[in-house]
Amino acid sequence: MLEITPASTSDAIRKTWTFSVWFKIGNLGAEAGRRRILFPRTDGSNYADMWLETDDTFSFNDYQSGTQFNFVTTQVFRDTGAWYHLVIAMDTTQAVEANRTKIYLNGTQITDFGTETYPAQDTVTMYNSDSLTRIGNNDGSTYFDGYFAQIAMVTASQLAPTSFGEFNSDSPTIWQPIDISGLTFGTNGYFLDFADSAALGDDVSGNGNDWTPSGLAAVDQCLDSPTNNFATLNLAQNYYDPGVFTQGNCTLTTAGGVGMYSFRTTTLGMSKSKWYMEFRKTTGDTNAQWGYASEYPTANNNYCGEVAGNYGLYGANGFLYTNASAVSSGWGTMSTGYVMLAIDLDNNFIYFGTNGTWLKSGDPTSGPTGTGGESITAASASTIGHYFFAMGDFSNTSGYVYECNFGNGSF
């Protein structure tokens, strides 16, 4: 989390302000809990909150010895593979009630609410007060699970979302960030770009309103962003034998019970070009499996290579399987360190390696078909039309930890 106690405040900047945040969700629902985005608090009778609820709706409120305003969307936020952009634009001085609070998602105003209680005219909100304010947490126990990018507060102005983003000119349904460094952020305003891994709370607005990180390390900074969206493990594929996803859905901890036989895939699929990822067993045994999937699991005993069109390397015996049959051997068993996976969908070959060395004297960069690879069916010939990186565990033990690095991982 990040926290700050503002040094100065005024009624004017607490009445009129605009908050902008880009975020990508990790876990969902009751398992994730209430995921706080912004939380200023004086005490149990005076606080305000922006959060994703346990039913995955978005809630925004202000409570000062009684409710000042309260909004809960009917829309749910359940896409763990995409970035969202949220803008809250406040001006309680407005005479028209509906103009005092405007909430935008990906450039479009939200107008459908399950709860819709507007502030009275000239309400002085808790936001931009001199109270302790946190990002990603409320009281030290409930943390936001996922990713943040480009968080900004502009005071004394009620801005439109076009001050922070725009629709892509080539793909007009895609909402993307713009350079906001030229905005006038105002007193207590800030712009957190998270560019400095040694000081993730740095305010680059010029105001010097730096936030103090807590529980964050340099590795918590990643390249995953609204303009360069990286794959993570797909929460929807955590269905048949659910484990626990953490670290932005790049770490899986086994739950045991019926075992981890069913594999997990990535959120982003691949149909052409060349791709690479890494996989690490933090704690576990040789029953890890990893590979390439062009079909989804349909039962809790589907290991990756059991499903037709999938290729799964089983760490216990070094055999590569597809359609439940061994297509090749001699790949080596799962050991300490990390596993490398590369896929060439221009020439339809896959490669495996460990700890910086490609297995079978492989080299995916040595010409059109490389060396030491295994030929695969073209993605276009599969039911899905894409390959996904895949991983799982074929044991019956809880507490095994596996990490994935798609360029934005935890190692």
XYZ file of C-alpha atoms in Angstrom:
411
model
C 0.000 0.000 0.000
C 0.891 3.712 -0.157
C -0.049 6.331 2.406
C 0.207 10.068 3.004
C -1.058 12.630 5.488
C -1.497 15.891 3.538
C 0.125 18.915 5.124
C -2.508 21.456 4.112
C -6.073 21.571 2.945
C -9.033 23.862 2.284
C -12.746 23.516 1.758
C -12.338 24.524 -1.899
C -10.125 21.552 -2.843
C -12.316 19.191 -0.840
C -15.406 20.317 -2.761
C -13.945 20.263 -6.268
C -11.449 17.657 -7.469
C -10.796 14.875 -10.002
C -9.214 11.501 -9.283
C -7.888 9.202 -12.021
C -6.578 5.637 -11.686
C -5.706 2.769 -14.046
C -5.981 -0.693 -12.504
C -5.950 -4.380 -13.390
C -7.703 -6.885 -11.122
C -6.219 -9.986 -9.517
C -8.668 -12.089 -7.503
C -12.433 -11.656 -7.505
C -15.410 -11.844 -5.186
C -15.373 -12.946 -1.591
C -11.891 -14.434 -1.936
C -10.501 -11.007 -2.830
C -12.501 -9.160 -0.177
C -13.083 -5.418 -0.370
C -10.294 -4.046 -2.555
C -9.594 -0.461 -1.539
C -8.410 2.027 -4.151
C -8.411 5.290 -2.157
C -9.209 5.586 1.540
C -8.912 8.807 3.629
C -9.785 8.325 7.307
C -9.795 10.353 10.505
C -11.602 7.830 12.715
C -14.436 5.310 12.647
C -16.992 8.094 12.208
C -15.159 10.102 9.565
C -13.820 8.377 6.455
C -14.348 7.985 2.726
C -13.825 5.053 0.428
C -13.376 3.933 -3.177
C -13.336 0.146 -3.483
C -14.344 -2.968 -5.393
C -16.931 -4.835 -3.352
C -17.036 -8.581 -2.654
C -19.651 -8.865 -5.442
C -17.184 -7.052 -7.783
C -19.235 -3.862 -8.075
C -17.551 -0.490 -7.539
C -18.483 1.555 -4.478
C -17.687 5.210 -3.752
C -18.772 6.990 -0.600
C -18.130 9.596 2.077
C -19.158 9.218 5.710
C -18.759 12.024 8.261
C -20.900 11.196 11.284
C -23.455 10.181 8.671
C -23.541 9.443 4.946
C -22.577 12.425 2.779
C -22.898 10.518 -0.495
C -22.886 6.902 -1.643
C -22.685 5.256 -5.071
C -22.637 1.552 -5.924
C -22.557 0.470 -9.556
C -24.710 -2.266 -11.021
C -21.826 -3.003 -13.359
C -19.323 -5.586 -12.139
C -15.555 -5.589 -12.659
C -14.507 -9.159 -13.457
C -12.075 -9.037 -16.358
C -8.727 -10.048 -14.850
C -6.955 -9.805 -18.200
C -7.652 -6.148 -19.004
C -6.822 -2.720 -17.623
C -9.633 -0.444 -16.381
C -9.534 3.350 -16.190
C -11.666 5.042 -13.561
C -12.225 8.800 -13.191
C -14.141 10.402 -10.306
C -14.971 14.045 -11.029
C -16.437 15.998 -8.097
C -17.809 19.526 -7.784
C -20.252 19.851 -4.920
C -20.701 23.570 -5.614
C -22.862 22.697 -8.642
C -26.537 23.625 -8.364
C -27.680 20.576 -10.361
C -27.366 17.449 -8.232
C -26.315 15.131 -11.086
C -23.400 17.437 -11.939
C -21.814 17.196 -8.480
C -20.549 13.634 -8.938
C -19.515 12.076 -12.246
C -17.939 8.635 -12.498
C -16.342 7.466 -15.738
C -15.125 4.044 -16.780
C -12.852 3.772 -19.818
C -13.920 7.177 -21.085
C -17.687 6.674 -20.705
C -19.823 8.018 -17.854
C -21.450 5.426 -15.584
C -25.147 6.216 -15.202
C -26.587 2.968 -13.817
C -26.282 2.522 -10.049
C -27.768 0.164 -7.502
C -27.243 2.909 -4.906
C -27.148 6.555 -6.015
C -27.013 9.139 -3.236
C -25.603 12.517 -4.298
C -23.892 14.988 -1.967
C -25.734 18.082 -0.843
C -24.595 21.317 -2.449
C -21.266 22.592 -1.057
C -20.496 19.344 0.784
C -16.912 19.354 2.048
C -15.701 15.836 1.292
C -13.118 13.770 3.173
C -11.058 13.587 -0.001
C -8.063 15.985 -0.003
C -8.509 16.544 3.724
C -5.558 16.448 6.125
C -6.494 12.897 7.208
C -4.300 9.864 6.730
C -4.998 8.642 3.192
C -4.122 5.224 1.785
C -3.984 3.715 -1.683
C -4.572 -0.028 -1.938
C -5.563 -0.570 1.698
C -7.869 0.640 4.442
C -6.653 -0.481 7.877
C -3.615 -2.636 7.185
C -5.563 -5.867 6.684
C -7.494 -5.681 3.391
C -5.262 -5.017 0.393
C -6.067 -4.346 -3.232
C -5.122 -7.430 -5.239
C -3.890 -6.457 -8.687
C -2.038 -3.659 -10.459
C -2.103 0.145 -10.403
C -0.766 2.585 -12.991
C -0.753 6.377 -13.410
C -2.716 7.540 -10.351
C -3.499 11.257 -10.270
C -5.431 13.748 -8.179
C -6.251 17.182 -9.603
C -7.717 19.636 -7.118
C -9.948 22.683 -7.732
C -11.042 21.283 -11.132
C -13.757 18.882 -12.244
C -12.216 17.333 -15.350
C -13.494 15.079 -18.114
C -11.837 11.692 -18.736
C -10.274 13.112 -21.897
C -7.809 14.912 -19.618
C -6.340 11.479 -18.848
C -7.083 9.223 -21.804
C -8.312 8.921 -25.372
C -9.786 6.389 -27.758
C -7.244 4.782 -30.066
C -7.489 6.285 -33.556
C -7.023 2.901 -35.258
C -9.139 0.872 -32.813
C -11.780 3.339 -31.592
C -13.181 1.033 -28.907
C -9.830 0.903 -27.091
C -9.378 3.511 -24.356
C -5.721 4.361 -23.703
C -3.750 6.746 -21.458
C -2.238 10.030 -22.602
C 0.601 12.146 -21.218
C -0.817 14.001 -18.210
C 2.397 15.610 -17.011
C 1.226 19.005 -18.287
C -1.880 19.125 -16.081
C -2.155 21.681 -13.274
C -2.561 19.352 -10.311
C -3.337 22.026 -7.684
C -2.845 22.097 -3.922
C -2.629 18.547 -2.511
C -2.683 17.231 -6.092
C -0.333 14.465 -7.122
C 0.745 12.258 -10.013
C 2.160 8.816 -9.225
C 3.802 7.200 -12.268
C 5.600 4.400 -10.338
C 8.692 4.829 -12.511
C 11.232 4.644 -9.679
C 11.318 1.125 -8.184
C 13.290 2.452 -5.216
C 10.604 5.051 -4.420
C 7.252 3.840 -5.752
C 5.390 6.637 -3.947
C 7.172 9.511 -5.692
C 4.874 12.362 -6.741
C 6.055 13.637 -10.152
C 3.484 16.432 -10.398
C 5.977 18.971 -9.042
C 4.040 19.354 -5.787
C 6.269 17.027 -3.791
C 3.349 15.125 -2.286
C 5.295 11.880 -1.984
C 3.560 8.791 -0.591
C 5.152 6.299 1.771
C 5.170 2.681 0.520
C 4.454 -0.148 2.934
C 4.805 -3.823 2.101
C 6.149 -3.027 -1.373
C 9.515 -4.031 -2.813
C 11.345 -3.219 -6.026
C 10.030 -6.449 -7.579
C 6.486 -5.114 -7.148
C 7.185 -2.664 -9.947
C 6.485 -4.330 -13.286
C 6.206 -3.581 -17.005
C 2.537 -4.567 -17.179
C 0.702 -1.358 -18.060
C -2.364 -0.027 -19.902
C -0.224 0.434 -23.033
C 1.676 -2.873 -22.732
C -0.688 -5.432 -21.256
C 1.062 -8.631 -20.138
C -0.386 -12.108 -19.677
C -1.112 -13.484 -16.223
C -2.578 -16.787 -15.067
C -6.244 -16.892 -16.022
C -8.512 -16.857 -12.971
C -11.290 -18.442 -15.055
C -9.038 -21.473 -15.525
C -8.680 -21.891 -11.754
C -11.942 -23.791 -11.752
C -11.578 -27.570 -11.531
C -8.966 -27.747 -8.756
C -8.793 -24.227 -7.337
C -5.504 -22.992 -5.953
C -4.691 -19.561 -4.570
C -3.539 -16.876 -7.017
C -1.336 -14.044 -5.679
C 1.244 -11.528 -6.924
C -1.072 -10.180 -9.611
C -2.051 -13.708 -10.708
C 1.551 -14.674 -11.425
C 1.927 -17.007 -8.407
C -0.106 -20.127 -7.704
C -0.242 -21.965 -4.361
C -1.753 -25.436 -4.511
C -4.832 -26.239 -2.464
C -4.432 -30.009 -2.316
C -7.475 -32.226 -1.805
C -8.297 -33.682 -5.199
C -4.930 -32.496 -6.482
C -3.849 -29.929 -9.038
C -4.359 -32.206 -12.016
C -6.193 -29.635 -14.093
C -3.851 -27.128 -15.691
C -4.124 -23.337 -15.839
C -3.676 -21.195 -18.936
C -2.725 -17.567 -19.494
C -5.122 -14.700 -20.056
C -3.612 -13.871 -23.458
C -3.401 -16.338 -26.332
C -0.899 -16.512 -29.194
C -1.666 -17.220 -32.857
C 1.517 -16.085 -34.610
C 5.033 -14.770 -34.022
C 7.414 -15.913 -31.239
C 6.835 -15.866 -27.467
C 8.689 -16.696 -24.274
C 7.952 -17.194 -20.569
C 9.568 -18.585 -17.414
C 8.180 -20.820 -14.686
C 9.658 -21.445 -11.251
C 8.906 -23.972 -8.546
C 9.393 -22.111 -5.256
C 8.276 -25.091 -3.187
C 7.011 -28.338 -4.680
C 8.150 -31.614 -6.146
C 8.754 -33.169 -9.556
C 5.034 -33.399 -10.304
C 4.942 -29.950 -11.882
C 3.709 -29.759 -15.449
C 4.040 -26.954 -17.933
C 3.544 -26.476 -21.638
C 1.358 -25.108 -24.414
C -2.421 -25.432 -24.646
C -4.693 -24.987 -27.657
C -7.631 -26.573 -25.809
C -9.024 -25.850 -22.347
C -9.319 -28.449 -19.553
C -12.741 -30.035 -19.143
C -12.226 -32.015 -15.925
C -10.188 -31.941 -12.734
C -7.970 -34.787 -13.947
C -6.952 -33.170 -17.255
C -3.226 -32.634 -17.199
C -1.939 -30.380 -19.958
C -0.673 -33.108 -22.318
C -3.795 -35.226 -21.872
C -5.966 -32.870 -23.909
C -5.727 -33.156 -27.699
C -3.791 -30.305 -29.267
C -1.920 -29.550 -26.031
C 1.731 -30.227 -25.266
C 2.665 -30.772 -21.631
C 6.048 -31.585 -20.143
C 5.728 -33.633 -16.962
C 8.511 -32.846 -14.525
C 8.576 -36.298 -12.905
C 9.772 -38.237 -15.971
C 10.905 -35.757 -18.619
C 8.300 -36.913 -21.155
C 6.451 -34.503 -23.442
C 2.833 -35.537 -23.849
C 0.029 -34.703 -26.228
C -3.354 -36.404 -26.423
C -2.245 -38.432 -23.347
C 0.582 -40.052 -25.334
C 4.311 -39.451 -25.005
C 5.554 -37.799 -28.191
C 9.167 -37.459 -27.052
C 11.378 -38.089 -24.024
C 14.683 -36.996 -22.582
C 13.643 -33.493 -21.628
C 14.859 -33.872 -18.042
C 12.997 -33.853 -14.753
C 11.901 -30.820 -12.816
C 14.756 -29.502 -10.678
C 15.478 -26.365 -8.702
C 15.610 -22.995 -10.421
C 13.401 -22.070 -13.331
C 12.033 -23.491 -16.567
C 12.099 -21.679 -19.916
C 9.355 -22.046 -22.529
C 9.523 -20.665 -26.061
C 7.016 -21.036 -28.877
C 7.482 -20.180 -32.557
C 4.083 -19.925 -34.233
C 5.504 -18.767 -37.537
C 7.190 -22.164 -37.952
C 5.211 -24.192 -35.348
C 7.924 -25.353 -32.953
C 8.145 -25.370 -29.159
C 11.221 -25.391 -26.914
C 11.999 -26.085 -23.257
C 14.974 -25.127 -21.104
C 16.110 -24.826 -17.507
C 18.193 -22.226 -15.699
C 19.423 -20.462 -18.832
C 20.160 -23.559 -20.960
C 17.870 -24.931 -23.660
C 17.222 -28.680 -23.386
C 18.238 -31.104 -26.147
C 20.866 -28.570 -27.273
C 17.994 -26.413 -28.391
C 18.183 -22.919 -29.784
C 14.900 -21.275 -30.827
C 16.830 -18.434 -32.492
C 18.977 -20.556 -34.850
C 17.078 -20.142 -38.092
C 13.476 -20.647 -39.241
C 12.909 -23.885 -37.312
C 15.587 -23.554 -34.655
C 17.250 -26.628 -33.197
C 16.198 -29.003 -30.441
C 12.536 -28.083 -30.692
C 9.383 -30.152 -31.073
C 7.046 -29.600 -33.995
C 3.430 -28.767 -33.160
C 0.138 -28.290 -34.947
C -0.448 -24.795 -36.298
C -2.610 -22.611 -34.066
C -5.011 -22.023 -36.955
C -5.801 -25.758 -37.022
C -6.901 -25.861 -33.369
C -10.434 -25.378 -32.054
C -9.534 -22.166 -30.222
C -7.174 -20.857 -32.897
C -4.564 -19.869 -30.312
C -1.975 -21.401 -28.008
C -1.722 -20.430 -24.362
C 1.138 -21.056 -21.983
C -0.066 -23.553 -19.369
C 1.032 -24.918 -15.986
C -0.193 -27.060 -13.128
C 0.769 -29.743 -10.638
C -0.037 -33.460 -10.627
C 0.397 -34.042 -6.915
C -2.124 -34.183 -4.112
C -0.415 -31.723 -1.787
C -1.373 -28.270 -0.570
C 1.033 -25.400 -0.103
C 3.233 -25.905 -3.166
C 4.159 -22.548 -4.700
C 4.737 -21.989 -8.411
C 5.644 -18.663 -9.996
C 5.214 -17.494 -13.569
C 7.135 -14.746 -15.329
C 5.517 -13.459 -18.499
C 7.743 -10.400 -18.431
C 5.922 -8.982 -15.423
C 6.260 -11.779 -12.900
C 7.334 -12.090 -9.313
C 10.895 -13.192 -10.160
